[in-house]
CSV table of C-alpha atoms in Angstrom, one decimal:
chain,number,residue,atom,x,y,z
A,25,MET,CA,-73.7,54.9,-5.5
A,26,THR,CA,-76.7,52.9,-4.2
A,27,ALA,CA,-79.7,54.9,-3.0
A,28,THR,CA,-80.0,54.9,0.9
A,29,ARG,CA,-83.1,53.3,2.4
A,30,THR,CA,-84.2,54.4,6.0
A,31,THR,CA,-85.6,51.9,8.4
A,32,PRO,CA,-87.9,53.2,10.9
A,33,GLN,CA,-87.4,53.1,14.8
A,34,ILE,CA,-88.0,49.6,15.6
A,35,LYS,CA,-90.2,49.2,18.6
A,36,SER,CA,-90.4,46.3,21.2
A,37,LYS,CA,-94.2,45.9,21.2
A,38,ASN,CA,-94.7,44.3,18.0
A,39,LEU,CA,-96.5,41.1,18.1
A,40,VAL,CA,-96.8,38.1,16.1
A,41,ASN,CA,-98.8,34.8,16.1
A,42,HIS,CA,-97.8,32.3,19.1
A,43,CYS,CA,-95.3,29.7,17.8
A,44,ARG,CA,-97.2,26.3,17.7
A,45,LEU,CA,-93.8,24.6,16.6
A,46,SER,CA,-91.7,22.0,18.8
A,47,LEU,CA,-88.1,22.0,18.8
A,48,GLN,CA,-85.5,19.4,18.2
A,49,TYR,CA,-82.2,20.2,19.6
A,50,ILE,CA,-79.0,19.8,17.4
A,51,ASN,CA,-75.9,18.8,19.3
A,52,MET,CA,-72.8,19.9,17.6
A,53,PRO,CA,-69.8,17.7,18.4
A,54,GLY,CA,-68.3,18.8,21.5
A,55,THR,CA,-70.9,20.9,22.6
A,56,LYS,CA,-73.1,20.6,25.5
A,57,ARG,CA,-76.7,21.8,26.3
A,58,ASN,CA,-77.1,24.5,29.0
A,59,HIS,CA,-80.7,25.6,30.0
A,60,SER,CA,-79.5,28.4,32.2
A,61,PRO,CA,-82.6,31.0,32.1
A,62,THR,CA,-79.9,33.7,31.8
A,63,LYS,CA,-78.7,32.3,28.5
A,64,GLY,CA,-81.6,30.7,26.8
A,65,ILE,CA,-84.6,32.1,25.2
A,66,LEU,CA,-88.1,31.7,26.2
A,67,LEU,CA,-90.4,29.4,24.5
A,68,SER,CA,-94.1,28.8,25.2
A,69,ASN,CA,-95.1,25.4,23.8
A,70,SER,CA,-98.9,24.7,22.6
A,71,ASN,CA,-99.8,24.3,26.1
A,72,GLY,CA,-98.6,27.8,27.1
A,73,GLU,CA,-96.1,26.5,29.3
A,74,ASP,CA,-92.8,28.3,29.3
A,75,HIS,CA,-89.4,26.7,28.4
A,76,HIS,CA,-86.0,28.1,28.2
A,77,HIS,CA,-84.3,27.1,25.0
A,78,PRO,CA,-80.5,27.6,24.7
A,79,ASN,CA,-80.1,27.5,20.8
A,80,GLY,CA,-80.1,30.4,18.2
A,81,ILE,CA,-83.1,31.2,15.8
A,82,ILE,CA,-86.8,30.8,16.7
A,83,LEU,CA,-89.0,30.8,13.7
A,84,ASN,CA,-92.8,31.2,13.4
A,85,ASP,CA,-95.2,29.0,12.2
A,86,ASN,CA,-96.9,29.6,8.8
A,87,ASN,CA,-100.2,31.3,10.3
A,88,HIS,CA,-98.2,34.5,10.6
A,89,LYS,CA,-98.2,36.9,7.5
A,90,SER,CA,-95.8,39.7,7.3
A,91,SER,CA,-96.7,43.1,7.3
A,92,SER,CA,-94.5,43.8,4.3
A,93,SER,CA,-92.8,42.0,1.9
A,94,SER,CA,-90.0,44.0,1.8
A,95,SER,CA,-86.5,43.4,3.3
A,96,SER,CA,-86.9,46.6,5.2
A,97,SER,CA,-89.8,45.5,7.2
A,98,PRO,CA,-89.2,45.9,10.7
A,99,PRO,CA,-88.5,42.6,12.9
A,100,THR,CA,-91.1,41.6,15.5
A,101,LYS,CA,-91.3,40.0,18.9
A,102,LYS,CA,-93.6,37.5,20.0
A,103,ALA,CA,-96.5,38.2,22.3
A,104,ASN,CA,-95.3,35.8,24.9
A,105,GLY,CA,-91.9,37.0,24.8
A,106,GLU,CA,-90.2,34.5,22.5
A,107,THR,CA,-86.9,35.9,21.1
A,108,MET,CA,-83.8,34.7,19.1
A,109,GLY,CA,-81.5,33.4,21.9
A,110,HIS,CA,-78.2,34.0,23.3
A,111,ASN,CA,-75.9,30.9,24.3
A,112,ASP,CA,-72.4,30.0,24.7
A,113,THR,CA,-73.0,26.3,23.3
A,114,THR,CA,-74.8,25.3,19.9
A,115,SER,CA,-76.1,27.8,18.0
A,116,SER,CA,-78.0,25.8,15.3
A,117,VAL,CA,-81.7,25.0,15.8
A,118,VAL,CA,-84.4,23.0,13.8
A,119,LEU,CA,-87.9,23.4,14.2
A,120,LYS,CA,-90.6,20.7,13.5
A,121,GLY,CA,-94.2,21.0,12.8
A,122,GLU,CA,-95.9,20.1,16.4
A,123,GLY,CA,-97.3,16.7,16.2
A,124,SER,CA,-95.4,15.8,12.9
A,125,GLU,CA,-93.4,12.4,12.8
A,126,ASP,CA,-91.0,13.5,10.0
A,127,ALA,CA,-90.1,16.2,7.5
A,128,ALA,CA,-92.7,15.6,5.2
A,129,ALA,CA,-95.4,16.3,7.8
A,130,ALA,CA,-93.4,19.4,9.4
A,131,THR,CA,-95.1,22.7,9.2
A,132,SER,CA,-94.5,25.0,6.2
A,133,SER,CA,-92.2,28.2,5.8
A,134,SER,CA,-93.1,31.5,7.5
A,135,SER,CA,-91.4,34.8,8.6
A,136,LEU,CA,-88.6,35.2,11.2
A,137,PRO,CA,-89.7,36.8,14.2
A,138,ILE,CA,-87.0,38.8,15.5
A,139,GLU,CA,-86.1,39.8,19.2
A,140,GLN,CA,-86.7,43.6,19.4
A,141,GLU,CA,-84.5,44.2,22.4
A,142,ARG,CA,-82.3,41.4,23.8
A,143,ALA,CA,-80.9,41.8,27.3
A,144,ALA,CA,-77.3,40.9,28.2
A,145,PRO,CA,-76.9,38.3,30.9
A,146,MET,CA,-75.9,39.9,34.0
A,147,GLN,CA,-74.0,37.1,35.9
A,148,PRO,CA,-72.6,34.6,32.9
A,149,SER,CA,-72.0,31.4,34.7
A,150,SER,CA,-68.3,30.7,33.3
A,151,ASN,CA,-65.1,32.8,32.7
A,152,MET,CA,-64.7,31.9,29.3
A,153,SER,CA,-67.3,31.7,26.5
A,154,SER,CA,-67.2,28.6,24.0
A,155,GLN,CA,-66.1,31.0,21.3
A,156,GLN,CA,-63.0,32.0,23.1
A,157,GLU,CA,-62.2,28.4,24.0
A,158,GLN,CA,-62.1,27.5,20.4
A,159,GLN,CA,-60.5,30.5,19.3
A,160,GLN,CA,-57.4,29.6,21.4
A,161,SER,CA,-56.5,27.4,18.4
A,162,THR,CA,-57.0,30.4,15.9
A,163,SER,CA,-55.6,33.5,15.4
A,164,GLN,CA,-56.6,36.5,18.2
A,165,SER,CA,-58.1,38.9,15.5
A,166,THR,CA,-59.1,39.4,12.1
A,167,SER,CA,-58.7,42.6,10.2
A,168,ILE,CA,-61.7,42.9,8.2
A,169,GLY,CA,-59.8,43.2,4.7
A,170,ASP,CA,-58.0,39.8,5.4
A,171,ALA,CA,-60.3,37.3,3.9
A,172,ASN,CA,-64.2,36.5,3.5
A,173,ASN,CA,-66.4,33.9,1.3
A,174,SER,CA,-66.1,33.1,-2.2
A,175,SER,CA,-68.1,34.9,-5.3
A,176,ASN,CA,-69.1,35.0,-9.0
A,177,GLU,CA,-67.7,38.1,-10.2
A,178,ASN,CA,-65.1,38.9,-13.2
A,179,ASN,CA,-61.5,38.1,-12.1
A,180,HIS,CA,-59.6,41.4,-11.2
A,181,ASN,CA,-56.0,41.9,-12.7
A,182,ASN,CA,-53.6,42.7,-10.0
A,183,ASN,CA,-50.5,43.5,-11.9
A,184,ASN,CA,-50.4,47.3,-10.9
A,185,ASN,CA,-51.3,46.5,-7.3
A,186,ASP,CA,-48.2,48.0,-6.5
A,187,ASP,CA,-48.7,51.5,-7.9
A,188,LYS,CA,-51.9,51.7,-6.0
A,189,GLY,CA,-50.5,52.7,-2.4
A,190,ASP,CA,-53.3,53.6,0.0
A,191,GLU,CA,-56.1,53.3,-2.8
A,192,ARG,CA,-56.0,49.6,-2.8
A,193,THR,CA,-59.2,47.8,-1.5
A,194,SER,CA,-60.5,44.3,-1.2
A,195,LYS,CA,-61.3,44.0,-4.8
A,196,ASP,CA,-57.5,44.0,-5.7
A,197,TYR,CA,-56.9,40.6,-3.9
A,198,TYR,CA,-60.5,39.2,-3.6
A,199,PHE,CA,-60.5,36.6,-6.1
A,200,ASP,CA,-57.1,35.4,-5.7
A,201,SER,CA,-57.6,34.9,-2.0
A,202,TYR,CA,-60.4,32.3,-2.9
A,203,SER,CA,-58.1,30.4,-5.0
A,204,HIS,CA,-56.3,29.4,-2.2
A,205,HIS,CA,-57.4,26.2,-0.1
A,206,GLY,CA,-56.6,27.9,3.3
A,207,ILE,CA,-59.7,30.1,3.4
A,208,HIS,CA,-62.1,27.2,2.3
A,209,GLU,CA,-60.6,25.1,5.1
A,210,GLU,CA,-61.5,27.7,7.5
A,211,MET,CA,-65.0,27.7,6.6
A,212,LEU,CA,-65.5,24.0,6.4
A,213,LYS,CA,-64.0,23.8,9.9
A,214,ASP,CA,-66.8,26.2,11.1
A,215,GLU,CA,-69.1,23.5,12.4
A,216,VAL,CA,-72.0,25.9,13.1
A,217,ARG,CA,-72.0,27.3,9.6
A,218,THR,CA,-71.3,23.9,7.8
A,219,ARG,CA,-73.4,21.6,9.8
A,220,THR,CA,-76.4,24.0,9.6
A,221,TYR,CA,-76.4,24.2,6.0
A,222,GLN,CA,-75.9,20.2,6.0
A,223,MET,CA,-79.0,19.7,8.2
A,224,ALA,CA,-80.9,22.3,6.6
A,225,ILE,CA,-80.4,20.5,3.1
A,226,GLN,CA,-80.8,17.0,4.6
A,227,ASN,CA,-83.8,17.5,6.7
A,228,ASN,CA,-85.5,19.1,3.8
A,229,ALA,CA,-84.7,16.1,1.5
A,230,LEU,CA,-88.5,16.1,0.2
A,231,LEU,CA,-87.8,19.5,-1.0
A,232,PHE,CA,-84.5,18.7,-2.9
A,233,ARG,CA,-85.9,15.3,-4.5
A,234,ASP,CA,-85.6,15.5,-8.2
A,235,LYS,CA,-84.8,19.3,-8.3
A,236,ILE,CA,-82.5,21.5,-10.4
A,237,VAL,CA,-80.4,23.2,-8.1
A,238,LEU,CA,-78.0,26.4,-8.6
A,239,ASP,CA,-75.1,26.7,-6.0
A,240,VAL,CA,-73.9,30.3,-6.2
A,241,GLY,CA,-70.3,30.6,-5.0
A,242,CYS,CA,-70.0,27.1,-4.5
A,243,GLY,CA,-66.1,27.0,-3.7
A,244,THR,CA,-65.2,23.2,-2.7
A,245,GLY,CA,-68.6,22.4,-3.8
A,246,ILE,CA,-69.5,20.8,-0.2
A,247,LEU,CA,-73.2,22.4,-0.9
A,248,SER,CA,-73.8,21.0,-4.2
A,249,MET,CA,-72.8,17.4,-2.7
A,250,PHE,CA,-75.3,17.7,0.1
A,251,ALA,CA,-77.9,18.6,-2.4
A,252,VAL,CA,-76.9,15.3,-4.3
A,253,GLN,CA,-77.1,13.5,-1.1
A,254,ALA,CA,-80.7,15.0,-0.5
A,255,GLY,CA,-81.8,13.5,-3.8
A,256,ALA,CA,-81.4,16.4,-6.4
A,257,LYS,CA,-81.7,15.7,-10.0
A,258,HIS,CA,-78.7,17.9,-11.0
A,259,VAL,CA,-76.6,20.8,-9.2
A,260,TYR,CA,-74.8,23.4,-11.2
A,261,ALA,CA,-72.0,24.7,-9.1
A,262,VAL,CA,-70.8,28.0,-10.2
A,263,ASP,CA,-67.8,30.1,-9.0
A,264,CYS,CA,-65.5,32.5,-10.5
A,265,SER,CA,-62.1,31.8,-8.8
A,266,SER,CA,-59.9,28.8,-9.7
A,267,ILE,CA,-61.1,26.9,-6.8
A,268,ILE,CA,-63.7,25.6,-9.3
A,269,ASP,CA,-61.0,23.1,-10.7
A,270,SER,CA,-60.5,21.8,-7.3
A,271,ALA,CA,-64.3,21.3,-6.9
A,272,ARG,CA,-64.5,19.5,-10.3
A,273,GLN,CA,-61.9,17.2,-9.1
A,274,ILE,CA,-63.4,16.8,-5.7
A,275,VAL,CA,-67.0,16.0,-7.2
A,276,GLU,CA,-65.2,13.5,-9.4
A,277,ASP,CA,-63.4,11.9,-6.5
A,278,ASN,CA,-66.8,11.4,-4.8
A,279,GLY,CA,-68.6,9.8,-7.7
A,280,MET,CA,-71.2,12.8,-8.4
A,281,SER,CA,-69.7,14.1,-11.9
A,282,ASP,CA,-73.2,12.8,-13.3
A,283,LYS,CA,-75.1,14.9,-10.9
A,284,ILE,CA,-73.1,18.1,-10.6
A,285,THR,CA,-71.8,20.2,-13.3
A,286,CYS,CA,-69.0,22.8,-12.3
A,287,LEU,CA,-69.0,26.1,-14.0
A,288,ARG,CA,-66.5,29.0,-14.0
A,289,GLY,CA,-67.7,32.5,-14.9
A,290,LYS,CA,-69.9,35.5,-13.7
A,291,MET,CA,-73.4,35.0,-13.0
A,292,GLU,CA,-74.5,37.9,-14.9
A,293,GLU,CA,-73.0,36.3,-18.0
A,294,ILE,CA,-73.0,32.5,-17.6
A,295,VAL,CA,-75.1,30.2,-19.5
A,296,LEU,CA,-76.5,27.0,-17.9
A,297,PRO,CA,-75.9,23.9,-19.9
A,298,ASP,CA,-78.5,21.3,-21.5
A,299,GLY,CA,-80.8,24.1,-22.2
A,300,VAL,CA,-81.6,24.7,-18.5
A,301,GLU,CA,-83.6,28.1,-18.4
A,302,GLU,CA,-84.7,28.0,-14.6
A,303,VAL,CA,-83.9,26.4,-11.4
A,304,ASP,CA,-85.9,25.1,-8.7
A,305,ILE,CA,-83.4,26.1,-5.8
A,306,ILE,CA,-80.7,28.2,-5.3
A,307,VAL,CA,-78.0,27.6,-2.5
A,308,SER,CA,-75.5,29.9,-1.3
A,309,GLU,CA,-73.1,30.8,1.6
A,310,TRP,CA,-72.9,34.5,0.7
A,311,MET,CA,-72.6,36.2,4.2
A,312,GLY,CA,-69.7,38.4,5.1
A,313,TYR,CA,-68.2,40.0,7.9
A,314,PHE,CA,-70.8,42.5,9.2
A,315,LEU,CA,-73.1,40.4,7.2
A,316,LEU,CA,-72.7,42.6,4.0
A,317,TYR,CA,-68.8,43.3,3.7
A,318,GLU,CA,-67.3,41.6,0.7
A,319,SER,CA,-70.3,39.3,0.4
A,320,MET,CA,-71.9,37.9,-2.7
A,321,LEU,CA,-75.7,39.0,-1.8
A,322,GLN,CA,-75.9,41.1,-5.2
A,323,THR,CA,-74.7,38.1,-7.1
A,324,VAL,CA,-77.2,35.8,-5.3
A,325,LEU,CA,-80.0,38.4,-6.1
A,326,CYS,CA,-78.9,38.3,-9.6
A,327,ALA,CA,-79.0,34.4,-9.8
A,328,ARG,CA,-82.6,34.8,-8.4
A,329,ASP,CA,-83.9,37.3,-10.9
A,330,ARG,CA,-82.2,35.2,-13.9
A,331,TRP,CA,-82.6,31.6,-12.9
A,332,LEU,CA,-85.1,30.9,-10.1
A,333,ARG,CA,-88.5,29.7,-11.2
A,334,LYS,CA,-91.0,32.5,-11.6
A,335,ASP,CA,-94.2,30.7,-10.2
A,336,GLY,CA,-93.4,31.3,-6.6
A,337,LYS,CA,-92.3,27.8,-5.8
A,338,GLY,CA,-88.7,28.6,-5.9
A,339,VAL,CA,-86.7,28.4,-2.8
A,340,ILE,CA,-83.6,30.4,-1.8
A,341,PHE,CA,-81.1,28.5,0.8
A,342,PRO,CA,-81.1,30.7,3.2
A,343,ASP,CA,-83.9,33.3,2.8
A,344,ARG,CA,-83.6,35.6,6.0
A,345,ALA,CA,-80.8,37.2,7.7
A,346,VAL,CA,-80.8,39.9,10.4
A,347,MET,CA,-78.1,42.2,11.7
A,348,TYR,CA,-77.9,43.3,15.6
A,349,LEU,CA,-76.0,46.1,17.2
A,350,CYS,CA,-75.2,46.1,21.0
A,351,ALA,CA,-72.5,48.2,23.1
A,352,ALA,CA,-69.4,46.7,24.9
A,353,GLU,CA,-66.9,47.4,27.6
A,354,GLU,CA,-63.6,46.9,26.0
A,355,GLU,CA,-61.1,48.8,27.7
A,356,ARG,CA,-58.3,46.1,27.8
A,357,MET,CA,-58.8,44.9,24.1
A,358,LYS,CA,-59.0,48.8,23.1
A,359,TYR,CA,-55.8,49.4,24.8
A,360,GLU,CA,-54.0,46.7,22.9
A,361,ARG,CA,-55.4,47.4,19.6
A,362,ILE,CA,-55.9,51.2,19.4
A,363,ASP,CA,-54.0,53.0,22.6
A,364,PHE,CA,-51.1,50.9,22.0
A,365,TRP,CA,-50.1,53.5,18.9
A,366,GLU,CA,-49.6,56.2,21.6
A,367,ASN,CA,-46.3,54.8,22.8
A,368,VAL,CA,-44.5,52.2,20.9
A,369,TYR,CA,-41.1,51.7,22.3
A,370,GLY,CA,-41.0,55.0,23.5
A,371,PHE,CA,-42.0,56.5,20.0
A,372,ASP,CA,-45.3,58.4,19.4
A,373,MET,CA,-47.2,56.8,16.7
A,374,ARG,CA,-50.6,58.2,17.1
A,375,ALA,CA,-50.9,59.0,13.3
A,376,LEU,CA,-51.6,55.2,13.0
A,377,LYS,CA,-53.9,55.4,16.0
A,378,GLU,CA,-56.7,57.4,13.7
A,379,VAL,CA,-56.1,54.9,10.9
A,380,ALA,CA,-56.7,52.1,13.2
A,381,LEU,CA,-59.8,53.7,14.7
A,382,LYS,CA,-61.7,54.0,11.4
A,383,GLU,CA,-60.9,50.3,10.6
A,384,PRO,CA,-63.3,48.0,12.5
A,385,VAL,CA,-61.9,44.7,14.0
A,386,VAL,CA,-63.1,41.1,13.5
A,387,ASP,CA,-62.8,39.3,16.7
A,388,VAL,CA,-64.4,37.3,19.3
A,389,VAL,CA,-66.2,39.5,21.9
A,390,ASP,CA,-66.6,38.0,25.5
A,391,PRO,CA,-70.3,37.9,26.4
A,392,LYS,CA,-69.7,39.3,29.9
A,393,CYS,CA,-68.4,42.6,28.2
A,394,ILE,CA,-71.8,43.2,26.5
A,395,VAL,CA,-73.4,46.0,28.7
A,396,THR,CA,-76.5,46.9,26.8
A,397,ASN,CA,-79.3,45.0,25.0
A,398,CYS,CA,-79.0,43.9,21.4
A,399,VAL,CA,-81.0,45.6,18.7
A,400,PRO,CA,-81.9,44.7,15.2
A,401,ILE,CA,-80.7,47.0,12.4
A,402,LEU,CA,-81.1,45.2,9.2
A,403,ASN,CA,-83.7,42.8,8.3
A,404,ILE,CA,-83.4,40.9,4.8
A,405,HIS,CA,-85.6,38.8,3.1
A,406,LEU,CA,-83.8,37.1,0.2
A,407,ASN,CA,-87.1,36.6,-1.7
A,408,THR,CA,-87.9,40.2,-2.1
A,409,CYS,CA,-84.8,42.4,-1.4
A,410,GLN,CA,-83.5,44.4,-4.1
A,411,PRO,CA,-79.6,45.7,-4.4
A,412,SER,CA,-80.7,49.1,-3.1
A,413,ASP,CA,-81.8,47.7,0.3
A,414,LEU,CA,-78.1,46.9,1.0
A,415,SER,CA,-77.5,50.4,1.6
A,416,PHE,CA,-79.5,51.4,4.8
A,417,THR,CA,-79.9,53.9,7.5
A,418,SER,CA,-81.3,52.5,10.7
A,419,ARG,CA,-82.0,54.1,14.0
A,420,PHE,CA,-81.2,52.3,17.4
A,421,ARG,CA,-81.5,52.7,20.9
A,422,LEU,CA,-79.2,50.6,23.5
A,423,ARG,CA,-80.1,50.7,26.9
A,424,SER,CA,-77.4,50.0,29.5
A,425,GLN,CA,-77.8,46.9,31.5
A,426,ARG,CA,-75.4,48.0,34.3
A,427,ARG,CA,-73.1,50.8,35.6
A,428,ASP,CA,-70.1,50.8,33.2
A,429,ARG,CA,-68.0,52.3,30.6
A,430,ILE,CA,-68.7,51.7,26.8
A,431,HIS,CA,-65.7,51.3,24.4
A,432,ALA,CA,-67.3,49.9,21.5
A,433,LEU,CA,-70.1,49.1,19.6
A,434,VAL,CA,-70.5,45.5,18.4
A,435,ALA,CA,-72.4,44.1,15.4
A,436,TYR,CA,-73.3,40.4,14.6
A,437,PHE,CA,-75.9,38.5,12.5
A,438,GLU,CA,-78.4,35.8,12.4
A,439,CYS,CA,-79.2,33.6,9.5
A,440,ALA,CA,-82.2,31.3,8.6
A,441,PHE,CA,-83.8,28.8,6.4
A,442,THR,CA,-87.5,29.6,6.8
A,443,ASN,CA,-89.2,29.1,3.3
A,444,VAL,CA,-88.8,25.0,4.0
A,445,PRO,CA,-90.7,22.5,5.9
A,446,VAL,CA,-87.8,22.0,8.7
A,447,GLN,CA,-86.7,25.3,9.7
A,448,MET,CA,-83.4,26.2,10.7
A,449,GLY,CA,-80.8,29.0,11.5
A,450,PHE,CA,-77.5,30.1,13.3
A,451,SER,CA,-76.4,33.0,15.2
A,452,THR,CA,-73.1,34.7,15.0
A,453,SER,CA,-73.8,36.4,18.5
A,454,PRO,CA,-71.2,36.8,21.3
A,455,PHE,CA,-73.7,34.4,23.3
A,456,SER,CA,-73.5,31.6,20.9
A,457,LYS,CA,-70.8,29.0,19.6
A,458,TYR,CA,-67.8,30.5,17.8
A,459,THR,CA,-68.0,31.1,14.0
A,460,HIS,CA,-65.4,32.2,11.6
A,461,TRP,CA,-67.5,35.3,11.6
A,462,LYS,CA,-66.8,36.2,15.1
A,463,GLN,CA,-68.2,39.7,15.5
A,464,THR,CA,-67.5,43.3,14.2
A,465,ILE,CA,-66.2,45.9,16.6
A,466,PHE,CA,-66.2,49.6,16.3
A,467,TYR,CA,-64.1,51.2,18.7
A,468,LEU,CA,-65.1,54.7,20.1
A,469,LYS,CA,-62.3,57.3,20.2
A,470,ASP,CA,-63.5,58.2,23.6
A,471,PRO,CA,-65.2,55.8,26.0
A,472,VAL,CA,-68.5,57.0,27.6
A,473,SER,CA,-69.7,56.2,30.9
A,474,ALA,CA,-73.4,54.8,31.4
A,475,GLU,CA,-75.7,54.2,34.7
A,476,GLU,CA,-78.0,51.2,34.6
A,477,GLY,CA,-81.0,52.2,32.5
A,478,GLU,CA,-79.5,55.0,30.6
A,479,GLU,CA,-79.5,55.0,26.8
A,480,LEU,CA,-77.0,55.4,24.0
A,481,GLU,CA,-79.1,56.1,21.0
A,482,GLY,CA,-78.6,57.2,17.3
A,483,THR,CA,-78.4,56.2,13.6
A,484,ILE,CA,-76.0,53.8,11.7
A,485,SER,CA,-75.8,54.5,7.9
A,486,CYS,CA,-74.1,51.6,5.6
A,487,ARG,CA,-73.4,51.9,2.2
A,488,PRO,CA,-71.2,50.6,-0.6
A,489,ASN,CA,-67.8,52.3,-1.3
A,490,PRO,CA,-68.2,54.1,-4.5
A,491,ARG,CA,-64.8,52.8,-5.7
A,492,ASN,CA,-65.5,49.3,-4.8
A,493,GLU,CA,-69.1,47.8,-4.1
A,494,ARG,CA,-67.6,44.9,-2.0
A,495,ASP,CA,-66.3,47.6,0.6
A,496,LEU,CA,-68.7,49.4,3.0
A,497,ASP,CA,-68.6,53.0,4.5
A,498,ILE,CA,-70.0,53.0,7.8
A,499,ASP,CA,-71.2,56.1,9.8
A,500,PHE,CA,-72.7,56.4,13.3
A,501,GLU,CA,-74.2,59.6,14.9
A,502,VAL,CA,-74.8,59.0,18.6
A,503,SER,CA,-76.1,60.7,21.7
A,504,LEU,CA,-76.3,59.8,25.4
A,505,ASP,CA,-77.9,62.1,27.8
A,506,GLY,CA,-76.4,60.4,31.0
A,507,LYS,CA,-75.3,61.1,34.6
A,508,HIS,CA,-71.6,61.2,33.9
A,509,SER,CA,-71.5,61.4,30.0
A,510,LYS,CA,-73.3,63.8,27.7
A,511,ILE,CA,-72.8,63.6,24.0
A,512,MET,CA,-75.0,64.9,21.4
A,513,ASN,CA,-75.2,63.5,17.7
A,514,LYS,CA,-71.5,62.7,17.6
A,515,LYS,CA,-70.5,61.4,14.4
A,516,LEU,CA,-68.3,58.4,14.1
A,517,GLU,CA,-66.9,57.1,10.4
A,518,TYR,CA,-65.5,53.7,9.6
A,519,ARG,CA,-64.5,52.0,6.6
A,520,LEU,CA,-64.4,48.3,5.9
A,521,ARG,CA,-61.8,47.4,3.1
C-alpha cells in the first residue's frame, strides 16, 4: 500500500502576489454570462478596481513563486480576495497577459492561487442550476463503479469474473468499458471538458509548433488532433484498450496519419517508434470521479518520468488539479437513495442500506443545497508530484453559512493549464456548468444540525485499495460542537469501486 502523506491544516490568510492578468471570457454554446456578485469571484485589475467574474479558475502571474515544489503545498488566496469562482454558467476561463495582443505576448506560467474558504451563495437567483438543466437529458445519478476515463495499463482477463462474487472491483471491467464508443461519446459531449482542452491547446499554438507530443490515454484521439491543428510536428497517441483501432481510423479519415501515430500498449513498456527518446509535451485527460478514482494519473507520471524532456522545458497538459470539500442539505435525495431501503414494498431491506451508505454517489448537487464554505483538501502539481502523493490525509473545517441540517459531504475538483502563455482551467463545482464528472456525494448515516457559524471539522484520508489501486478507500473523522448536535471524532468509512 502506498505511504500516506499528511497535508497540514490550510489557513485562509495565505497571501500571494496580486494578479496582473486580464480576462478573456470564453462563451460555450448555449451559455450566458452572469455577473451576479453572489455567484462570481472577486478580481482586481491592475488599477485596483474590483470586478466580479462568473467563471471558474483564476490564475496568478509569473511573479509568484510557490513556497514548495511539492504537490502537497497548501493552496493560497490572493491578498485582495481573488478566488476560484462559483457559477452556474460557463466554467472555462482563459487568462492573457495584461497589455498583450496575442498568445505570443501573453504572460508565462505560474502557480494556481486556490481559494481557501469559499462561501456558498445564500440566495441563488434561479430554481435550477445549469448543471441540472443539462442533466435532464442524462441519467439521474451514476454509481462510481459505472464508468470513467481511459487508461494505459495491461488488459485484464475477465474470464473468471462470475466466480469472484463480492470481491470484484472496477479493475475487472475497466478496460472493456473503454472499448465501447458510448463512454467516449459522453466525454466528447462534455463541452466544458473538451472545449477547455481545445482552447488550451489552440490558444497556445506557438508552444505546440514543431513539437513532439505524447497523448496518454488517447481514446478517440481528439486531443492528438487538436495538437496537430496547433502545429505539432508529430503526436504519439497511446491507449491500452481496443478503442485505439477506432482512433487509428479516425486519424486516417481526417487526413492526419502522417502526423499521428497510434500505439496500443502499457506506458511502462511501450517503445516510441522512429528512435524517439523524449517528447516536448504530454497531453492527457486523466481525471476520474473524485479526481482520483480509476484515474490514470500514475500512468501520466510514468510517462513524465520516461519520456518528458529533462531540461525543464517540457510541458504537461494540464499541470494543476485541486480537490474541494463542502457539506450539503440533501434530505430528499438521501431518502430516495439511502432510506429507501428501510421499506421496499413493505419489506425491510436495511441490509442493503448499510451497503449503499458505504458507496458514494456521483450526481449533480443543487447549489442551493450547499450550506457551508468549500475548502481545498488536495493540491496536485503534475510536474513534481509522486505516486505516493495520491494517498493523502487532510484536515478540513467547514463553517455553516445558515441554520440547516447536513446530510452529506460533497467533493469536486478544479483543473488548470498554468505552465503555458495563455492559462486556462475548468471547475466541476456545483456552482459551475455541468460536466460528466458531476460531484461526489458521501451520505452521512445520521444527519447533523448546524446553526450559522458552527463548524464541522475533521480529517479525510484517501488511499488506493490494496487489491486494486484504481479503487479508493476513503475515511472521514468528523466533530461538531453545536447547539443542537454534538459529535466527537465520529468515523465514517466509504469505498469507491
